Amino acid sequence: MLAQLNRAAFGRPSPLLSYTRSLYPGVALAAVIGLAALFLSEHYSAPVMLLALLIGMVFNPLAEEAAVAPGITFSSKPLLRAGVALLGVRVSLSDIASLGVAGFGAIAGLLGGTILLGLLLSRRDWQSGVLTGGAVAICGASAALAISACLPKSKALEQETLFTVVAVTALSTLAMIVYPVALVQFGFSEAQTAFVLGASIHDVAQVVGAGLTVSEETAELATLVKMVRVSLLPLVLCVLILTVSAAGKRDRTQKIPVPGFLIVFFALAILANARVLNEEMADFAAGASKWLLIIAISALGAKTSLRSLASAGGAKVIRIGGLTLALLAASALCACFLPGLF
């Protein structure tokens, strides 16, 4: 009766309002999962992305309900792309310039080599190769989500993305503990240790944590090296979009579609480097990006069951682990034998 009176008084609700209402339960669920993951991360020093993913999987049966599914899908796709777009404020040309030609060249070579190795190890599945190679080479979970957003959508891709996020996050946490101790034991200097940590550990937070176990100066230089890797993400995404477009069966006279989120990514990077965005605005955008990615990975977790993730196979575990060790070895060789890095 109340609903009938409401329609009589105000007319039918607009399509936009109806659509927003249909999204609310799923988005709210993903946000609550993200809040729980952030709380546990801050109190137990665990990776927030990994916690959001694992907690989300617990809610998989609920996420398949008709009332929740639209919001979960919205959180795992449009909100994911919005979070990736806001990563543009983290791109710093001054960081690249301060590292010098030799340092930038070494980092770019390590990044490109890791992605190529990922493609080689993946054999026929090039999408899986670029996803795992890019995640290891650039910035872990964030890079995996960004690369996934540029690839043709499929259920297999979602599962591959989730598996990659779990693997690189776990390996990055392990690297944060093991790498600094091992490098010091092998006699690496602080500058060499900083370069290896920044060039080989997947996640920014883990790079900072690993560097601080040696010294504050090591953490600062390692973070600089890491941010140069992050700054190369837009270049990788552009190459990926061109590759996907060329692989598709499109008429050559048609224009190559450029995702809107990538345009926003570049626009924010330009504005941030031109100092149009002040520090407060850049920090707000970076914080919003983190939140959107946490919500997106929570939704992705809720869409995937533990059984489907476990069926990914040991070969993919070996591949990601092999890429991680190969990047570590190559970074250590660069630190030892390339002149002009420091």
mmCIF file of C-alpha atoms in Angstrom:
data_model
loop_
_atom_site.group_PDB
_atom_site.id
_atom_site.type_symbol
_atom_site.label_atom_id
_atom_site.label_comp_id
_atom_site.label_asym_id
_atom_site.label_seq_id
_atom_site.Cartn_x
_atom_site.Cartn_y
_atom_site.Cartn_z
ATOM 1 C CA MET A 1 0.000 0.000 0.000
ATOM 2 C CA LEU A 2 2.790 2.422 0.951
ATOM 3 C CA ALA A 3 4.632 1.705 -2.304
ATOM 4 C CA GLN A 4 1.409 2.359 -4.284
ATOM 5 C CA LEU A 5 0.878 5.677 -2.516
ATOM 6 C CA ASN A 6 4.489 6.637 -3.162
ATOM 7 C CA ARG A 7 4.125 5.934 -6.881
ATOM 8 C CA ALA A 8 0.845 7.841 -6.984
ATOM 9 C CA ALA A 9 2.378 10.872 -5.292
ATOM 10 C CA PHE A 10 5.765 10.995 -6.985
ATOM 11 C CA GLY A 11 5.350 8.838 -10.079
ATOM 12 C CA ARG A 12 7.509 5.882 -10.989
ATOM 13 C CA PRO A 13 11.121 5.939 -9.795
ATOM 14 C CA SER A 14 13.645 6.912 -12.485
ATOM 15 C CA PRO A 15 15.681 4.167 -14.183
ATOM 16 C CA LEU A 16 18.859 5.654 -12.670
ATOM 17 C CA LEU A 17 17.396 5.475 -9.162
ATOM 18 C CA SER A 18 16.228 1.900 -9.715
ATOM 19 C CA TYR A 19 19.652 0.923 -11.039
ATOM 20 C CA THR A 20 21.378 2.550 -8.055
ATOM 21 C CA ARG A 21 19.113 0.691 -5.646
ATOM 22 C CA SER A 22 19.896 -2.603 -7.360
ATOM 23 C CA LEU A 23 23.625 -1.989 -6.883
ATOM 24 C CA TYR A 24 23.489 -1.009 -3.241
ATOM 25 C CA PRO A 25 23.423 -4.483 -1.565
ATOM 26 C CA GLY A 26 26.404 -5.810 -3.517
ATOM 27 C CA VAL A 27 28.498 -2.648 -3.245
ATOM 28 C CA ALA A 28 27.729 -2.449 0.479
ATOM 29 C CA LEU A 29 28.820 -6.068 0.937
ATOM 30 C CA ALA A 30 32.098 -5.456 -0.910
ATOM 31 C CA ALA A 31 32.718 -2.285 1.124
ATOM 32 C CA VAL A 32 32.106 -4.086 4.425
ATOM 33 C CA ILE A 33 34.502 -6.858 3.385
ATOM 34 C CA GLY A 34 37.058 -4.190 2.514
ATOM 35 C CA LEU A 35 36.626 -2.501 5.895
ATOM 36 C CA ALA A 36 37.110 -5.817 7.683
ATOM 37 C CA ALA A 37 40.247 -6.511 5.631
ATOM 38 C CA LEU A 38 41.656 -3.051 6.381
ATOM 39 C CA PHE A 39 40.972 -3.466 10.094
ATOM 40 C CA LEU A 40 42.744 -6.827 10.217
ATOM 41 C CA SER A 41 45.592 -5.501 8.083
ATOM 42 C CA GLU A 42 46.252 -2.570 10.402
ATOM 43 C CA HIS A 43 46.103 -4.694 13.558
ATOM 44 C CA TYR A 44 47.991 -7.773 12.372
ATOM 45 C CA SER A 45 50.328 -6.306 9.703
ATOM 46 C CA ALA A 46 48.952 -8.534 6.951
ATOM 47 C CA PRO A 47 48.518 -7.526 3.266
ATOM 48 C CA VAL A 48 45.139 -5.839 2.926
ATOM 49 C CA MET A 49 44.600 -7.036 -0.669
ATOM 50 C CA LEU A 50 45.153 -10.658 0.286
ATOM 51 C CA LEU A 51 42.821 -10.367 3.281
ATOM 52 C CA ALA A 52 40.107 -8.701 1.174
ATOM 53 C CA LEU A 53 40.366 -11.487 -1.375
ATOM 54 C CA LEU A 54 40.228 -14.308 1.161
ATOM 55 C CA ILE A 55 37.391 -12.776 3.203
ATOM 56 C CA GLY A 56 35.474 -12.147 -0.003
ATOM 57 C CA MET A 57 35.674 -15.826 -0.929
ATOM 58 C CA VAL A 58 33.900 -16.705 2.301
ATOM 59 C CA PHE A 59 30.893 -14.728 1.052
ATOM 60 C CA ASN A 60 30.766 -16.438 -2.333
ATOM 61 C CA PRO A 61 27.393 -18.154 -1.689
ATOM 62 C CA LEU A 62 25.852 -14.814 -0.669
ATOM 63 C CA ALA A 63 27.359 -13.001 -3.666
ATOM 64 C CA GLU A 64 25.519 -15.346 -6.039
ATOM 65 C CA GLU A 65 22.124 -14.221 -4.700
ATOM 66 C CA ALA A 66 20.087 -12.186 -7.202
ATOM 67 C CA ALA A 67 19.844 -9.170 -4.876
ATOM 68 C CA VAL A 68 23.611 -8.944 -4.384
ATOM 69 C CA ALA A 69 25.033 -10.032 -7.751
ATOM 70 C CA PRO A 70 24.561 -6.714 -9.667
ATOM 71 C CA GLY A 71 26.468 -4.700 -7.062
ATOM 72 C CA ILE A 72 29.244 -7.281 -6.850
ATOM 73 C CA THR A 73 29.669 -7.164 -10.643
ATOM 74 C CA PHE A 74 29.666 -3.352 -10.570
ATOM 75 C CA SER A 75 32.315 -3.319 -7.835
ATOM 76 C CA SER A 76 34.548 -5.772 -9.679
ATOM 77 C CA LYS A 77 34.444 -3.922 -13.021
ATOM 78 C CA PRO A 78 33.593 -0.161 -13.105
ATOM 79 C CA LEU A 79 34.932 0.483 -9.592
ATOM 80 C CA LEU A 80 38.062 -1.494 -10.451
ATOM 81 C CA ARG A 81 38.687 0.676 -13.506
ATOM 82 C CA ALA A 82 38.067 3.834 -11.489
ATOM 83 C CA GLY A 83 40.657 2.701 -8.943
ATOM 84 C CA VAL A 84 43.176 1.995 -11.707
ATOM 85 C CA ALA A 85 42.530 5.403 -13.278
ATOM 86 C CA LEU A 86 43.320 7.170 -10.015
ATOM 87 C CA LEU A 87 46.690 5.399 -9.881
ATOM 88 C CA GLY A 88 47.840 8.047 -12.362
ATOM 89 C CA VAL A 89 48.651 10.441 -9.530
ATOM 90 C CA ARG A 90 51.447 8.076 -8.421
ATOM 91 C CA VAL A 91 53.380 8.453 -11.685
ATOM 92 C CA SER A 92 56.337 10.768 -11.065
ATOM 93 C CA LEU A 93 58.642 11.971 -13.842
ATOM 94 C CA SER A 94 60.938 13.538 -11.249
ATOM 95 C CA ASP A 95 61.523 10.092 -9.706
ATOM 96 C CA ILE A 96 62.522 8.720 -13.090
ATOM 97 C CA ALA A 97 64.879 11.638 -13.751
ATOM 98 C CA SER A 98 66.517 11.435 -10.324
ATOM 99 C CA LEU A 99 67.523 7.800 -10.862
ATOM 100 C CA GLY A 100 69.550 8.606 -13.989
ATOM 101 C CA VAL A 101 69.802 6.957 -17.391
ATOM 102 C CA ALA A 102 71.604 3.846 -16.140
ATOM 103 C CA GLY A 103 69.161 3.211 -13.312
ATOM 104 C CA PHE A 104 66.089 3.800 -15.455
ATOM 105 C CA GLY A 105 67.471 1.606 -18.229
ATOM 106 C CA ALA A 106 68.190 -1.218 -15.795
ATOM 107 C CA ILE A 107 64.706 -1.054 -14.295
ATOM 108 C CA ALA A 108 63.024 -0.884 -17.708
ATOM 109 C CA GLY A 109 65.104 -3.826 -18.903
ATOM 110 C CA LEU A 110 64.207 -5.887 -15.843
ATOM 111 C CA LEU A 111 60.531 -5.076 -16.312
ATOM 112 C CA GLY A 112 60.470 -5.923 -19.997
ATOM 113 C CA GLY A 113 62.510 -9.078 -19.495
ATOM 114 C CA THR A 114 60.196 -10.328 -16.751
ATOM 115 C CA ILE A 115 57.102 -9.826 -18.912
ATOM 116 C CA LEU A 116 58.752 -11.581 -21.852
ATOM 117 C CA LEU A 117 59.746 -14.474 -19.601
ATOM 118 C CA GLY A 118 56.159 -14.680 -18.366
ATOM 119 C CA LEU A 119 54.969 -14.924 -21.967
ATOM 120 C CA LEU A 120 57.492 -17.665 -22.718
ATOM 121 C CA LEU A 121 56.551 -19.682 -19.646
ATOM 122 C CA SER A 122 52.827 -19.388 -20.381
ATOM 123 C CA ARG A 123 53.327 -20.993 -23.810
ATOM 124 C CA ARG A 124 50.057 -20.624 -25.730
ATOM 125 C CA ASP A 125 48.114 -18.633 -23.123
ATOM 126 C CA TRP A 126 49.569 -15.164 -23.762
ATOM 127 C CA GLN A 127 46.950 -13.383 -21.629
ATOM 128 C CA SER A 128 47.972 -15.406 -18.586
ATOM 129 C CA GLY A 129 51.610 -14.722 -19.388
ATOM 130 C CA VAL A 130 51.263 -10.965 -19.603
ATOM 131 C CA LEU A 131 49.083 -10.922 -16.480
ATOM 132 C CA THR A 132 51.509 -12.852 -14.288
ATOM 133 C CA GLY A 133 54.605 -11.307 -15.859
ATOM 134 C CA GLY A 134 53.243 -7.781 -15.476
ATOM 135 C CA ALA A 135 52.164 -8.363 -11.875
ATOM 136 C CA VAL A 136 55.635 -9.614 -10.922
ATOM 137 C CA ALA A 137 57.463 -6.990 -12.982
ATOM 138 C CA ILE A 138 55.569 -3.844 -11.947
ATOM 139 C CA CYS A 139 53.601 -3.598 -8.721
ATOM 140 C CA GLY A 140 51.941 -6.851 -7.738
ATOM 141 C CA ALA A 141 48.204 -6.819 -7.107
ATOM 142 C CA SER A 142 47.632 -3.290 -8.471
ATOM 143 C CA ALA A 143 49.348 -4.143 -11.757
ATOM 144 C CA ALA A 144 47.423 -7.419 -12.011
ATOM 145 C CA LEU A 145 44.125 -5.565 -11.623
ATOM 146 C CA ALA A 146 45.146 -2.870 -14.131
ATOM 147 C CA ILE A 147 46.297 -5.394 -16.740
ATOM 148 C CA SER A 148 43.201 -7.511 -16.210
ATOM 149 C CA ALA A 149 41.029 -4.457 -16.875
ATOM 150 C CA CYS A 150 42.621 -4.120 -20.336
ATOM 151 C CA LEU A 151 42.165 -7.756 -21.367
ATOM 152 C CA PRO A 152 39.017 -9.291 -22.910
ATOM 153 C CA LYS A 153 36.660 -10.263 -20.110
ATOM 154 C CA SER A 154 36.025 -13.904 -19.291
ATOM 155 C CA LYS A 155 35.400 -16.113 -16.270
ATOM 156 C CA ALA A 156 38.804 -17.714 -16.750
ATOM 157 C CA LEU A 157 40.460 -14.286 -16.672
ATOM 158 C CA GLU A 158 38.746 -13.434 -13.374
ATOM 159 C CA GLN A 159 40.033 -16.638 -11.786
ATOM 160 C CA GLU A 160 43.499 -16.064 -13.230
ATOM 161 C CA THR A 161 43.521 -12.535 -11.811
ATOM 162 C CA LEU A 162 42.495 -13.713 -8.365
ATOM 163 C CA PHE A 163 45.084 -16.464 -8.367
ATOM 164 C CA THR A 164 47.783 -14.012 -9.459
ATOM 165 C CA VAL A 165 46.826 -11.516 -6.745
ATOM 166 C CA VAL A 166 47.030 -14.213 -4.067
ATOM 167 C CA ALA A 167 50.352 -15.545 -5.333
ATOM 168 C CA VAL A 168 52.179 -12.225 -5.804
ATOM 169 C CA THR A 169 50.908 -10.858 -2.487
ATOM 170 C CA ALA A 170 52.032 -13.935 -0.586
ATOM 171 C CA LEU A 171 55.411 -13.960 -2.332
ATOM 172 C CA SER A 172 55.862 -10.228 -1.734
ATOM 173 C CA THR A 173 55.238 -10.692 1.981
ATOM 174 C CA LEU A 174 57.755 -13.542 2.085
ATOM 175 C CA ALA A 175 60.278 -11.445 0.133
ATOM 176 C CA MET A 176 59.918 -8.577 2.612
ATOM 177 C CA ILE A 177 61.161 -10.908 5.347
ATOM 178 C CA VAL A 178 63.794 -12.924 3.475
ATOM 179 C CA TYR A 179 65.375 -10.569 0.940
ATOM 180 C CA PRO A 180 66.951 -7.968 3.283
ATOM 181 C CA VAL A 181 68.547 -10.618 5.486
ATOM 182 C CA ALA A 182 69.871 -12.574 2.508
ATOM 183 C CA LEU A 183 71.281 -9.510 0.744
ATOM 184 C CA VAL A 184 73.113 -8.322 3.860
ATOM 185 C CA GLN A 185 74.512 -11.810 4.409
ATOM 186 C CA PHE A 186 75.830 -11.856 0.821
ATOM 187 C CA GLY A 187 77.665 -8.600 1.451
ATOM 188 C CA PHE A 188 75.571 -6.184 -0.603
ATOM 189 C CA SER A 189 76.014 -2.506 0.258
ATOM 190 C CA GLU A 190 73.030 -0.447 1.416
ATOM 191 C CA ALA A 191 72.685 1.146 -2.023
ATOM 192 C CA GLN A 192 72.859 -2.223 -3.768
ATOM 193 C CA THR A 193 70.386 -3.711 -1.302
ATOM 194 C CA ALA A 194 67.995 -0.815 -1.872
ATOM 195 C CA PHE A 195 68.143 -1.290 -5.641
ATOM 196 C CA VAL A 196 67.462 -5.032 -5.433
ATOM 197 C CA LEU A 197 64.585 -4.565 -2.983
ATOM 198 C CA GLY A 198 62.965 -1.846 -5.079
ATOM 199 C CA ALA A 199 63.492 -3.692 -8.346
ATOM 200 C CA SER A 200 62.315 -7.145 -7.264
ATOM 201 C CA ILE A 201 59.655 -6.970 -4.510
ATOM 202 C CA HIS A 202 56.133 -6.755 -5.925
ATOM 203 C CA ASP A 203 54.192 -4.473 -3.565
ATOM 204 C CA VAL A 204 55.121 -0.914 -2.548
ATOM 205 C CA ALA A 205 54.301 -1.445 1.122
ATOM 206 C CA GLN A 206 56.496 -4.527 1.272
ATOM 207 C CA VAL A 207 59.358 -2.611 -0.386
ATOM 208 C CA VAL A 208 59.171 0.028 2.323
ATOM 209 C CA GLY A 209 58.995 -2.603 5.056
ATOM 210 C CA ALA A 210 61.963 -4.508 3.676
ATOM 211 C CA GLY A 211 64.028 -1.345 3.326
ATOM 212 C CA LEU A 212 63.312 -0.225 6.880
ATOM 213 C CA THR A 213 64.736 -3.474 8.235
ATOM 214 C CA VAL A 214 68.107 -2.249 6.926
ATOM 215 C CA SER A 215 67.934 1.556 7.360
ATOM 216 C CA GLU A 216 65.760 4.572 6.556
ATOM 217 C CA GLU A 217 68.107 5.534 3.704
ATOM 218 C CA THR A 218 67.723 2.060 2.212
ATOM 219 C CA ALA A 219 63.935 2.335 2.442
ATOM 220 C CA GLU A 220 63.947 5.730 0.691
ATOM 221 C CA LEU A 221 66.110 4.566 -2.234
ATOM 222 C CA ALA A 222 64.220 1.269 -2.533
ATOM 223 C CA THR A 223 60.922 3.153 -2.658
ATOM 224 C CA LEU A 224 62.316 5.451 -5.382
ATOM 225 C CA VAL A 225 63.321 2.440 -7.498
ATOM 226 C CA LYS A 226 59.914 0.871 -6.902
ATOM 227 C CA MET A 227 58.037 4.010 -7.949
ATOM 228 C CA VAL A 228 59.959 4.081 -11.226
ATOM 229 C CA ARG A 229 58.598 0.569 -11.871
ATOM 230 C CA VAL A 230 55.098 1.858 -11.107
ATOM 231 C CA SER A 231 55.654 4.800 -13.466
ATOM 232 C CA LEU A 232 56.137 2.359 -16.343
ATOM 233 C CA LEU A 233 52.657 0.857 -15.850
ATOM 234 C CA PRO A 234 50.890 3.216 -18.323
ATOM 235 C CA LEU A 235 53.384 2.314 -21.062
ATOM 236 C CA VAL A 236 52.705 -1.395 -20.501
ATOM 237 C CA LEU A 237 48.941 -0.770 -20.585
ATOM 238 C CA CYS A 238 49.204 1.149 -23.873
ATOM 239 C CA VAL A 239 51.206 -1.636 -25.501
ATOM 240 C CA LEU A 240 48.719 -4.174 -24.172
ATOM 241 C CA ILE A 241 45.715 -2.281 -25.565
ATOM 242 C CA LEU A 242 47.362 -2.040 -28.983
ATOM 243 C CA THR A 243 48.161 -5.762 -28.880
ATOM 244 C CA VAL A 244 44.627 -6.751 -27.892
ATOM 245 C CA SER A 245 43.205 -4.538 -30.639
ATOM 246 C CA ALA A 246 45.556 -5.998 -33.246
ATOM 247 C CA ALA A 247 44.716 -9.553 -32.148
ATOM 248 C CA GLY A 248 40.992 -8.916 -32.483
ATOM 249 C CA LYS A 249 39.144 -9.404 -35.747
ATOM 250 C CA ARG A 250 38.567 -5.734 -36.486
ATOM 251 C CA ASP A 251 38.598 -3.901 -39.776
ATOM 252 C CA ARG A 252 41.875 -2.047 -40.155
ATOM 253 C CA THR A 253 39.984 1.135 -41.025
ATOM 254 C CA GLN A 254 38.371 1.196 -37.596
ATOM 255 C CA LYS A 255 39.903 3.237 -34.833
ATOM 256 C CA ILE A 256 41.559 1.462 -31.918
ATOM 257 C CA PRO A 257 39.329 1.912 -28.872
ATOM 258 C CA VAL A 258 41.037 3.513 -25.872
ATOM 259 C CA PRO A 259 39.452 2.712 -22.491
ATOM 260 C CA GLY A 260 38.178 5.770 -20.672
ATOM 261 C CA PHE A 261 39.933 4.819 -17.458
ATOM 262 C CA LEU A 262 43.302 4.877 -19.244
ATOM 263 C CA ILE A 263 42.609 8.394 -20.547
ATOM 264 C CA VAL A 264 41.859 9.496 -16.980
ATOM 265 C CA PHE A 265 45.032 7.734 -15.818
ATOM 266 C CA PHE A 266 47.172 9.758 -18.249
ATOM 267 C CA ALA A 267 45.306 12.987 -17.508
ATOM 268 C CA LEU A 268 45.901 12.634 -13.760
ATOM 269 C CA ALA A 269 49.551 11.751 -14.349
ATOM 270 C CA ILE A 270 50.008 14.896 -16.446
ATOM 271 C CA LEU A 271 48.178 17.080 -13.929
ATOM 272 C CA ALA A 272 50.150 15.638 -11.016
ATOM 273 C CA ASN A 273 53.519 16.163 -12.710
ATOM 274 C CA ALA A 274 52.546 19.671 -13.865
ATOM 275 C CA ARG A 275 51.728 20.518 -10.221
ATOM 276 C CA VAL A 276 48.153 21.391 -11.167
ATOM 277 C CA LEU A 277 47.072 18.932 -8.493
ATOM 278 C CA ASN A 278 48.410 20.007 -5.115
ATOM 279 C CA GLU A 279 49.705 17.515 -2.578
ATOM 280 C CA GLU A 280 46.393 17.284 -0.718
ATOM 281 C CA MET A 281 44.466 16.520 -3.907
ATOM 282 C CA ALA A 282 47.025 13.937 -5.006
ATOM 283 C CA ASP A 283 46.924 12.256 -1.593
ATOM 284 C CA PHE A 284 43.123 12.184 -1.724
ATOM 285 C CA ALA A 285 43.172 10.597 -5.190
ATOM 286 C CA ALA A 286 45.750 8.021 -4.080
ATOM 287 C CA GLY A 287 43.670 7.171 -1.005
ATOM 288 C CA ALA A 288 40.506 6.881 -3.104
ATOM 289 C CA SER A 289 42.364 4.605 -5.524
ATOM 290 C CA LYS A 290 43.426 2.345 -2.667
ATOM 291 C CA TRP A 291 39.868 2.122 -1.355
ATOM 292 C CA LEU A 292 38.351 1.413 -4.762
ATOM 293 C CA LEU A 293 40.893 -1.331 -5.437
ATOM 294 C CA ILE A 294 40.222 -2.892 -2.020
ATOM 295 C CA ILE A 295 36.474 -2.896 -2.720
ATOM 296 C CA ALA A 296 37.084 -4.291 -6.208
ATOM 297 C CA ILE A 297 39.282 -7.128 -4.999
ATOM 298 C CA SER A 298 36.728 -7.884 -2.261
ATOM 299 C CA ALA A 299 34.060 -8.209 -4.942
ATOM 300 C CA LEU A 300 36.309 -10.352 -7.126
ATOM 301 C CA GLY A 301 36.907 -12.615 -4.145
ATOM 302 C CA ALA A 302 33.194 -12.862 -3.474
ATOM 303 C CA LYS A 303 32.612 -13.914 -7.096
ATOM 304 C CA THR A 304 35.055 -16.820 -6.849
ATOM 305 C CA SER A 305 34.840 -19.980 -4.802
ATOM 306 C CA LEU A 306 37.825 -21.530 -3.074
ATOM 307 C CA ARG A 307 37.295 -24.712 -5.084
ATOM 308 C CA SER A 308 37.667 -22.913 -8.422
ATOM 309 C CA LEU A 309 40.771 -21.084 -7.212
ATOM 310 C CA ALA A 310 42.337 -24.318 -5.977
ATOM 311 C CA SER A 311 41.840 -25.853 -9.412
ATOM 312 C CA ALA A 312 44.275 -23.353 -10.958
ATOM 313 C CA GLY A 313 47.024 -25.960 -10.806
ATOM 314 C CA GLY A 314 50.551 -26.200 -9.541
ATOM 315 C CA ALA A 315 52.050 -25.113 -12.868
ATOM 316 C CA LYS A 316 50.871 -21.540 -12.327
ATOM 317 C CA VAL A 317 52.333 -21.486 -8.823
ATOM 318 C CA ILE A 318 55.668 -22.627 -10.215
ATOM 319 C CA ARG A 319 55.489 -20.027 -12.983
ATOM 320 C CA ILE A 320 54.888 -17.071 -10.660
ATOM 321 C CA GLY A 321 57.498 -18.329 -8.213
ATOM 322 C CA GLY A 322 59.981 -18.800 -11.046
ATOM 323 C CA LEU A 323 59.348 -15.281 -12.349
ATOM 324 C CA THR A 324 59.867 -13.875 -8.858
ATOM 325 C CA LEU A 325 63.189 -15.664 -8.396
ATOM 326 C CA ALA A 326 64.331 -14.729 -11.901
ATOM 327 C CA LEU A 327 63.597 -11.049 -11.212
ATOM 328 C CA LEU A 328 65.502 -11.251 -7.917
ATOM 329 C CA ALA A 329 68.539 -12.834 -9.591
ATOM 330 C CA ALA A 330 68.548 -10.349 -12.464
ATOM 331 C CA SER A 331 68.187 -7.393 -10.068
ATOM 332 C CA ALA A 332 71.106 -8.650 -7.972
ATOM 333 C CA LEU A 333 73.274 -9.015 -11.079
ATOM 334 C CA CYS A 334 72.429 -5.463 -12.156
ATOM 335 C CA ALA A 335 73.316 -4.134 -8.710
ATOM 336 C CA CYS A 336 76.658 -5.950 -8.764
ATOM 337 C CA PHE A 337 77.907 -5.539 -12.299
ATOM 338 C CA LEU A 338 76.274 -2.525 -13.986
ATOM 339 C CA PRO A 339 78.333 0.651 -13.530
ATOM 340 C CA GLY A 340 76.688 4.001 -12.952
ATOM 341 C CA LEU A 341 73.668 2.765 -11.012
ATOM 342 C CA PHE A 342 74.717 4.497 -7.791
#
